[in-house]
Short mmCIF file of C-alpha atoms in Angstrom, two decimals:
data_model
loop_
_atom_site.label_atom_id
_atom_site.label_comp_id
_atom_site.label_asym_id
_atom_site.label_seq_id
_atom_site.Cartn_x
_atom_site.Cartn_y
_atom_site.Cartn_z
CA MET A 1 -16.33 -30.00 -0.74
CA ILE A 2 -15.32 -27.09 2.07
CA TYR A 3 -14.21 -24.17 1.61
CA ILE A 4 -11.78 -22.43 4.40
CA HIS A 5 -10.89 -19.17 4.94
CA ILE A 6 -8.18 -18.08 6.40
CA PRO A 7 -7.97 -14.21 7.41
CA PHE A 8 -4.59 -13.12 8.00
CA CYS A 9 -2.06 -11.89 5.95
CA LYS A 10 1.51 -10.88 6.57
CA GLN A 11 0.85 -7.34 3.95
CA LYS A 12 -1.76 -6.27 2.11
CA CYS A 13 -0.95 -6.58 -1.93
CA SER A 14 -1.86 -3.66 -3.28
CA TYR A 15 -4.77 -5.13 -5.79
CA CYS A 16 -6.45 -7.28 -3.70
CA ASN A 17 -9.27 -6.10 -1.92
CA PHE A 18 -10.32 -9.68 -0.10
CA HIS A 19 -11.53 -9.30 3.15
CA PHE A 20 -8.27 -10.05 5.85
CA SER A 21 -6.51 -8.33 8.39
CA THR A 22 -2.92 -8.48 9.09
CA SER A 23 -3.06 -8.77 12.45
CA LEU A 24 -2.34 -11.99 14.30
CA ASN A 25 -3.40 -11.12 17.87
CA PHE A 26 -7.08 -13.21 17.64
CA LYS A 27 -5.78 -16.08 15.78
CA ASP A 28 -6.61 -18.26 18.32
CA GLU A 29 -10.16 -17.10 18.67
CA MET A 30 -10.91 -17.46 15.29
CA LEU A 31 -9.86 -21.22 14.73
CA ASN A 32 -12.14 -22.10 17.55
CA ALA A 33 -15.23 -19.86 16.23
CA MET A 34 -14.55 -21.99 12.58
CA LYS A 35 -14.18 -25.43 14.41
CA ALA A 36 -18.24 -23.92 16.52
CA GLU A 37 -19.17 -23.45 12.93
CA ILE A 38 -18.23 -26.74 11.29
CA LYS A 39 -19.89 -28.04 14.37
CA LEU A 40 -23.05 -26.16 14.21
CA ARG A 41 -23.01 -26.37 9.86
CA LYS A 42 -22.09 -29.94 9.63
CA ASP A 43 -25.92 -31.24 8.59
CA GLU A 44 -26.16 -28.27 5.40
CA LEU A 45 -24.17 -30.42 3.29
CA GLN A 46 -26.35 -33.45 2.30
CA ASN A 47 -22.94 -35.22 0.82
CA LYS A 48 -20.90 -36.13 3.69
CA SER A 49 -17.99 -38.11 2.00
CA LEU A 50 -15.72 -35.37 0.51
CA LYS A 51 -13.82 -34.73 -2.65
CA SER A 52 -12.26 -31.96 -2.31
CA LEU A 53 -11.26 -29.65 0.67
CA TYR A 54 -9.50 -26.35 -0.12
CA PHE A 55 -7.81 -23.56 2.40
CA GLY A 56 -8.12 -20.13 0.83
CA GLY A 57 -7.46 -17.01 1.97
CA GLY A 58 -5.96 -14.81 2.84
CA THR A 59 -3.21 -16.27 3.25
CA PRO A 60 -3.81 -20.15 5.34
CA SER A 61 0.38 -21.28 4.99
CA ILE A 62 0.50 -18.27 7.91
CA LEU A 63 -0.72 -20.84 9.95
CA SER A 64 1.33 -23.42 11.91
CA VAL A 65 1.33 -27.21 10.05
CA ASP A 66 0.11 -27.90 13.84
CA GLU A 67 -2.86 -25.37 13.54
CA ILE A 68 -4.27 -26.64 9.63
CA ASN A 69 -3.99 -30.28 10.88
CA SER A 70 -6.17 -28.86 13.77
CA LEU A 71 -8.47 -27.54 11.55
CA ILE A 72 -8.32 -30.41 8.95
CA ASP A 73 -9.42 -33.56 12.23
CA GLU A 74 -12.31 -30.99 13.16
CA VAL A 75 -13.39 -31.36 9.04
CA LEU A 76 -12.85 -35.23 10.12
CA ARG A 77 -15.66 -35.14 13.36
CA TYR A 78 -18.30 -35.01 10.43
CA PHE A 79 -17.51 -35.61 7.72
CA SER A 80 -15.39 -38.68 6.03
CA PHE A 81 -13.06 -38.16 3.23
CA GLU A 82 -12.83 -39.93 -0.71
CA LYS A 83 -9.56 -41.95 -0.76
CA ASP A 84 -8.75 -39.74 -3.91
CA ILE A 85 -9.39 -36.31 -1.93
CA GLU A 86 -8.11 -32.91 -3.04
CA ILE A 87 -6.83 -30.69 -0.39
CA THR A 88 -5.62 -27.53 -1.07
CA LEU A 89 -3.80 -25.10 0.90
CA GLU A 90 -2.96 -21.76 -0.92
CA ALA A 91 0.66 -20.77 0.38
CA ASN A 92 2.58 -17.71 -0.41
CA PRO A 93 6.46 -18.26 -1.47
CA ASP A 94 8.08 -16.72 1.70
CA ASP A 95 6.23 -19.33 4.00
CA LEU A 96 7.53 -22.19 1.77
CA ASP A 97 10.20 -22.95 4.49
CA LYS A 98 12.18 -26.08 4.25
CA ALA A 99 10.77 -27.06 7.63
CA PHE A 100 7.31 -25.62 6.76
CA LEU A 101 7.18 -27.91 3.94
CA LYS A 102 8.94 -30.89 5.88
CA GLN A 103 6.37 -30.38 8.21
CA LEU A 104 3.18 -29.92 5.51
CA SER A 105 4.58 -33.21 3.92
CA GLY A 106 3.48 -35.55 6.83
CA THR A 107 -0.11 -34.12 7.11
CA PRO A 108 -3.25 -34.42 4.24
CA VAL A 109 -3.02 -31.37 2.35
CA ASN A 110 -1.47 -32.95 -1.64
CA ARG A 111 -2.62 -30.10 -3.41
CA LEU A 112 -0.41 -26.40 -2.67
CA SER A 113 -1.31 -22.97 -4.32
CA ILE A 114 1.21 -20.91 -4.79
CA GLY A 115 1.10 -17.05 -5.48
CA THR A 116 3.78 -16.46 -7.09
CA GLN A 117 2.17 -13.89 -9.70
CA SER A 118 5.35 -12.74 -10.66
CA PHE A 119 9.26 -13.71 -11.31
CA PHE A 120 10.28 -10.06 -12.23
CA GLU A 121 10.80 -8.05 -8.77
CA GLU A 122 9.68 -4.87 -10.55
CA ASP A 123 5.98 -6.52 -10.62
CA LEU A 124 6.04 -8.16 -7.03
CA LYS A 125 6.84 -4.51 -5.44
CA LEU A 126 3.87 -3.37 -7.47
CA MET A 127 2.03 -5.20 -6.21
CA ASN A 128 2.97 -5.30 -3.03
CA ARG A 129 3.93 -8.85 -2.55
CA ALA A 130 5.57 -10.54 0.89
CA HIS A 131 7.87 -12.46 -1.18
CA THR A 132 10.61 -11.93 -3.31
CA ALA A 133 11.41 -13.08 -7.24
CA SER A 134 14.30 -15.96 -6.02
CA GLU A 135 11.67 -17.04 -3.39
CA ALA A 136 8.78 -17.21 -5.81
CA GLU A 137 10.93 -19.60 -7.72
CA GLY A 138 12.92 -20.75 -4.57
CA SER A 139 9.87 -22.35 -3.06
CA ILE A 140 7.86 -24.05 -6.13
CA LYS A 141 11.50 -25.94 -6.11
CA ARG A 142 11.65 -26.49 -2.69
CA ALA A 143 7.62 -27.92 -2.84
CA GLN A 144 8.60 -30.55 -5.56
CA ASP A 145 11.65 -32.00 -3.49
CA PHE A 146 8.84 -32.55 -0.45
CA GLY A 147 6.80 -34.88 -2.32
CA PHE A 148 4.33 -31.73 -3.71
CA GLU A 149 3.73 -32.66 -7.37
CA ASN A 150 0.49 -31.33 -7.61
CA LEU A 151 1.24 -28.07 -7.77
CA SER A 152 -1.00 -24.58 -8.93
CA ILE A 153 0.45 -21.32 -9.31
CA ASP A 154 -1.28 -17.55 -9.59
CA LEU A 155 0.65 -15.66 -12.27
CA ILE A 156 -1.18 -11.98 -13.18
CA TYR A 157 -0.75 -10.60 -16.48
CA GLY A 158 -1.01 -6.91 -17.67
CA SER A 159 0.76 -4.98 -14.99
CA PRO A 160 1.83 -1.59 -16.00
CA THR A 161 5.29 -2.91 -14.97
CA SER A 162 5.36 -5.05 -17.39
CA ASN A 163 5.05 -6.24 -21.58
CA LEU A 164 4.83 -8.85 -23.88
CA GLU A 165 8.98 -9.56 -23.16
CA ILE A 166 8.44 -10.04 -19.68
CA TRP A 167 5.26 -12.01 -19.74
CA LYS A 168 7.20 -14.11 -22.12
CA GLU A 169 9.86 -14.97 -19.46
CA ASN A 170 7.17 -15.55 -17.16
CA LEU A 171 5.88 -18.05 -19.21
CA ASN A 172 8.75 -20.19 -19.96
CA LYS A 173 10.03 -19.63 -16.90
CA THR A 174 6.79 -22.07 -15.49
CA ILE A 175 7.22 -24.61 -18.21
CA ALA A 176 10.65 -24.31 -16.74
CA LEU A 177 9.40 -25.37 -13.27
CA GLU A 178 7.31 -28.08 -14.41
CA VAL A 179 4.54 -26.02 -12.92
CA PRO A 180 0.73 -28.20 -14.08
CA HIS A 181 -1.58 -25.94 -13.22
CA ILE A 182 -1.58 -22.43 -14.00
CA SER A 183 -4.42 -19.43 -12.94
CA SER A 184 -3.55 -16.41 -14.33
CA TYR A 185 -5.30 -12.75 -14.03
CA ALA A 186 -5.42 -9.64 -15.69
CA LEU A 187 -4.29 -6.88 -13.21
CA THR A 188 -7.81 -5.48 -12.06
CA VAL A 189 -7.90 -1.80 -10.42
CA GLU A 190 -10.00 -2.50 -7.90
CA PRO A 191 -12.03 -0.13 -5.60
CA LYS A 192 -10.47 1.06 -1.98
CA THR A 193 -6.91 -0.51 -2.95
CA ALA A 194 -3.51 1.09 -2.94
CA LEU A 195 -3.48 0.26 -6.66
CA GLU A 196 -6.50 3.00 -6.60
CA ASN A 197 -5.07 5.19 -5.05
CA TRP A 198 -1.81 5.92 -6.90
CA ILE A 199 -3.11 5.59 -10.39
CA SER A 200 -5.72 8.49 -9.14
CA LYS A 201 -2.68 10.16 -8.24
CA GLY A 202 -0.55 9.64 -11.26
CA LYS A 203 1.94 7.28 -9.14
CA VAL A 204 1.43 4.72 -11.43
CA LYS A 205 -0.10 4.02 -15.01
CA SER A 206 -3.21 2.16 -15.81
CA PRO A 207 -3.17 -1.24 -16.84
CA ARG A 208 -3.78 -0.84 -20.04
CA GLU A 209 -6.53 -3.21 -22.07
CA GLU A 210 -5.39 -3.62 -25.05
CA GLU A 211 -2.10 -5.40 -23.69
CA GLN A 212 -4.02 -7.71 -21.46
CA ASN A 213 -6.02 -8.92 -24.78
CA ARG A 214 -2.60 -9.63 -26.01
CA GLU A 215 -0.73 -11.53 -23.36
CA PHE A 216 -3.41 -13.14 -22.60
CA TYR A 217 -4.17 -14.95 -26.09
CA TYR A 218 -0.22 -15.30 -26.20
CA LEU A 219 -0.79 -17.00 -22.56
CA SER A 220 -3.27 -19.38 -23.91
CA ASP A 221 -1.57 -19.96 -27.10
CA PHE A 222 1.65 -20.73 -25.72
CA LEU A 223 0.81 -22.82 -22.54
CA LYS A 224 -1.29 -24.82 -24.60
CA ASP A 225 1.63 -25.67 -27.30
CA ASN A 226 3.58 -26.70 -23.62
CA GLY A 227 0.48 -29.77 -23.24
CA PHE A 228 -1.97 -27.85 -20.95
CA GLU A 229 -5.80 -27.51 -21.29
CA HIS A 230 -7.81 -24.57 -20.91
CA TYR A 231 -10.42 -25.45 -19.44
CA GLU A 232 -11.79 -22.49 -17.93
CA VAL A 233 -11.04 -18.47 -18.50
CA SER A 234 -8.07 -17.72 -16.34
CA ASN A 235 -7.52 -21.43 -16.07
CA PHE A 236 -4.59 -23.81 -17.45
CA ALA A 237 -4.27 -27.54 -16.45
CA LYS A 238 -2.23 -30.85 -17.94
CA PRO A 239 -4.45 -32.98 -18.18
CA GLY A 240 -5.17 -35.03 -14.83
CA PHE A 241 -4.43 -32.14 -12.84
CA TYR A 242 -8.08 -29.72 -13.61
CA SER A 243 -8.45 -28.17 -9.48
CA ARG A 244 -11.22 -30.53 -8.38
CA HIS A 245 -12.75 -27.27 -5.60
CA ASN A 246 -12.89 -25.28 -8.90
CA SER A 247 -14.38 -27.04 -11.22
CA ALA A 248 -17.16 -28.54 -8.84
CA TYR A 249 -18.43 -24.54 -8.08
CA TRP A 250 -17.87 -24.07 -12.07
CA LYS A 251 -20.53 -26.80 -12.36
CA TYR A 252 -23.48 -25.80 -9.71
CA GLN A 253 -22.01 -28.59 -6.83
CA GLU A 254 -22.96 -27.66 -3.03
CA TYR A 255 -20.15 -25.87 -0.95
CA LEU A 256 -20.11 -25.03 2.26
CA GLY A 257 -17.69 -21.91 2.51
CA VAL A 258 -16.49 -21.62 6.33
CA GLY A 259 -14.82 -17.99 7.59
CA PRO A 260 -15.90 -14.70 7.89
CA SER A 261 -16.78 -13.44 4.10
CA ALA A 262 -17.42 -17.61 3.20
CA HIS A 263 -19.62 -18.24 0.89
CA SER A 264 -21.48 -21.41 0.45
CA TYR A 265 -23.79 -23.02 -2.17
CA ASN A 266 -26.35 -25.99 -1.40
CA GLY A 267 -26.35 -26.91 -5.06
CA PHE A 268 -30.35 -25.44 -6.28
CA ASP A 269 -31.43 -22.36 -5.31
CA VAL A 270 -29.72 -20.67 -2.03
CA ARG A 271 -26.40 -19.44 -1.83
CA SER A 272 -25.17 -17.93 1.85
CA TRP A 273 -22.32 -15.96 3.14
CA ASN A 274 -20.82 -15.29 6.26
CA VAL A 275 -20.07 -11.74 7.61
CA ALA A 276 -16.81 -10.08 6.40
CA ASN A 277 -16.11 -8.52 10.09
CA ASN A 278 -13.66 -10.53 12.56
CA GLN A 279 -14.72 -9.95 15.45
CA GLN A 280 -18.58 -10.45 14.51
CA TYR A 281 -17.52 -13.48 13.15
CA ILE A 282 -15.77 -15.23 16.82
CA LYS A 283 -18.40 -13.40 19.01
CA LYS A 284 -21.35 -14.90 16.60
CA LEU A 285 -19.99 -18.26 17.17
CA ASN A 286 -18.48 -17.88 20.55
CA ALA A 287 -22.30 -17.84 21.00
CA LYS A 288 -23.27 -20.67 19.47
CA LEU A 289 -24.81 -18.24 16.22
CA LEU A 290 -23.70 -18.31 12.78
CA ALA A 291 -22.37 -15.06 11.42
CA LYS A 292 -24.20 -15.65 8.04
CA GLU A 293 -27.28 -14.14 5.80
CA GLU A 294 -28.03 -15.95 2.82
CA GLU A 295 -30.60 -15.49 -0.34
CA ILE A 296 -33.30 -17.40 -2.35
CA LEU A 297 -32.11 -17.46 -5.62
CA SER A 298 -34.73 -16.46 -8.01
CA LEU A 299 -35.09 -17.99 -11.43
CA GLU A 300 -33.45 -14.99 -12.84
CA ASP A 301 -30.62 -15.55 -10.56
CA GLN A 302 -30.29 -19.31 -11.39
CA PHE A 303 -30.11 -18.52 -14.92
CA ASN A 304 -27.64 -15.60 -15.21
CA GLU A 305 -25.94 -17.90 -13.33
CA MET A 306 -25.74 -20.66 -15.03
CA ILE A 307 -25.12 -18.55 -18.43
CA MET A 308 -22.49 -16.28 -16.99
CA ILE A 309 -20.73 -19.86 -14.81
CA GLY A 310 -21.03 -21.79 -18.29
CA LEU A 311 -20.31 -20.28 -20.93
CA ARG A 312 -16.31 -19.45 -18.95
CA THR A 313 -14.98 -23.04 -18.95
CA ILE A 314 -14.50 -25.40 -21.55
CA TRP A 315 -17.91 -27.40 -20.81
CA GLY A 316 -20.12 -24.58 -21.78
CA VAL A 317 -24.02 -24.11 -20.84
CA ASP A 318 -25.88 -27.99 -21.02
CA LEU A 319 -28.50 -26.75 -23.34
CA LYS A 320 -30.62 -30.02 -21.75
CA SER A 321 -30.61 -28.93 -18.29
CA LEU A 322 -31.10 -25.36 -19.18
CA LYS A 323 -34.30 -26.58 -20.91
CA ASP A 324 -35.49 -29.29 -18.40
CA LYS A 325 -35.26 -26.34 -15.50
CA PHE A 326 -36.64 -23.12 -17.56
CA ASN A 327 -40.16 -22.56 -18.50
CA ASP A 328 -40.56 -21.65 -21.85
CA ARG A 329 -40.39 -17.47 -21.05
CA PHE A 330 -36.52 -18.22 -20.49
CA LEU A 331 -35.74 -20.67 -23.10
CA GLU A 332 -37.51 -18.15 -25.67
CA HIS A 333 -35.48 -14.86 -24.35
CA PHE A 334 -32.20 -17.35 -24.45
CA GLN A 335 -33.16 -18.09 -28.39
CA ASN A 336 -33.43 -14.49 -29.07
CA GLU A 337 -30.80 -13.66 -27.80
CA ILE A 338 -28.02 -16.25 -29.07
CA ARG A 339 -29.45 -16.28 -32.98
CA GLN A 340 -27.38 -13.40 -33.58
CA LYS A 341 -24.40 -13.58 -31.55
CA MET A 342 -23.86 -17.66 -33.00
CA ASN A 343 -24.50 -15.15 -36.46
CA GLU A 344 -21.44 -13.61 -35.40
CA GLY A 345 -19.54 -16.44 -34.74
CA ILE A 346 -19.07 -14.76 -30.99
CA LEU A 347 -21.48 -18.09 -29.85
CA ILE A 348 -21.05 -22.06 -30.96
CA ILE A 349 -23.18 -24.86 -30.29
CA GLU A 350 -21.25 -27.99 -29.80
CA ASP A 351 -22.17 -31.43 -27.83
CA ASN A 352 -26.02 -29.63 -27.58
CA ASN A 353 -23.57 -27.42 -25.40
CA LEU A 354 -23.97 -23.90 -25.42
CA LYS A 355 -19.91 -22.53 -25.87
CA ILE A 356 -17.93 -18.91 -26.34
CA PRO A 357 -14.88 -19.61 -29.21
CA GLU A 358 -11.61 -19.39 -26.75
CA LYS A 359 -10.52 -16.80 -29.42
CA HIS A 360 -13.27 -14.95 -27.75
CA TRP A 361 -13.01 -15.70 -24.27
CA PHE A 362 -11.77 -13.18 -23.22
CA MET A 363 -14.58 -11.48 -23.54
CA ALA A 364 -16.42 -13.42 -21.62
CA ASP A 365 -18.14 -11.72 -19.40
CA GLY A 366 -19.71 -9.05 -21.35
CA ILE A 367 -21.18 -12.03 -23.67
CA ALA A 368 -22.64 -13.55 -20.75
CA SER A 369 -24.39 -10.33 -19.22
CA ASP A 370 -26.43 -9.67 -22.50
CA LEU A 371 -28.15 -13.21 -22.17
CA PHE A 372 -28.98 -12.22 -18.49
CA MET A 373 -32.44 -12.26 -18.01
CA VAL A 374 -33.40 -9.08 -15.93
#
């Protein structure tokens, strides 16, 4: 599978620390550089038949449909698409007008991931989103009108401008709109963001973990009651609508990341990442050089990643795979660490898979880190 990072946005959200630019001055040069990278790295994936192509960012919907199509065509020069390939475009609600959606419906893109975040104006203003509450709802309806049934929306909970009652209304609206996939995240205060600055100056209250905890478990119970499956800590889907792309990440499959700051993984022991600088990225690719660094994952790194990723999912950690891959030193450490947690009920074994019971998923990362090899 391939991930393409589009490093442009109209404006910067207050909570975001992803790599992007609000200037489109070098957009054409960037797209040419991405095409050059696809060509240079065409042999890195063992499987040349793609089951997923994902446009993330940034804001991929800031591109024209012709520009999106040109990137798809470039991928098709070196790879083939499986018959039921999932091609996802991340999009902001304010970009999804009728003209854009009409053109997009004529392309191979068959899944939209819409950055809704909230249906409430006060939340959106705090987050410095470019869209309004009415655009959030309207974009979903328009996408459905143009035949996009495989929709995902992002929702953020635990904002200081929100509370449990507002959160319930956000979820009721989502159900009414018949969206089949939801990715939902607690508002986090990342370093060097506007949100961190506002909180440090007392302009905005800091998110409260206990409130986020309450809203997370309401989210999980409410969506399950409405036919969703909670298949990863932050992801919920109606049957048949799991994100194929993200599921592949969580199952340690190989992927190629194209564009500045994009990451790649060979499915075994090598991770790489591109430079998070647009001009450096373009300069390197213009010279037909890759703009990436890589690391060989130690056995400890591989072990820790399997634990961290697996315990965030409905599938858990396959104990047979763990036993086949790691030596007795790892397994002895692992058995000692999980024994106490199983006694406490925060780890269980089902069908030879180690899992965290869903009622403890909000603390999944902390539980997993206790099992790490250091």
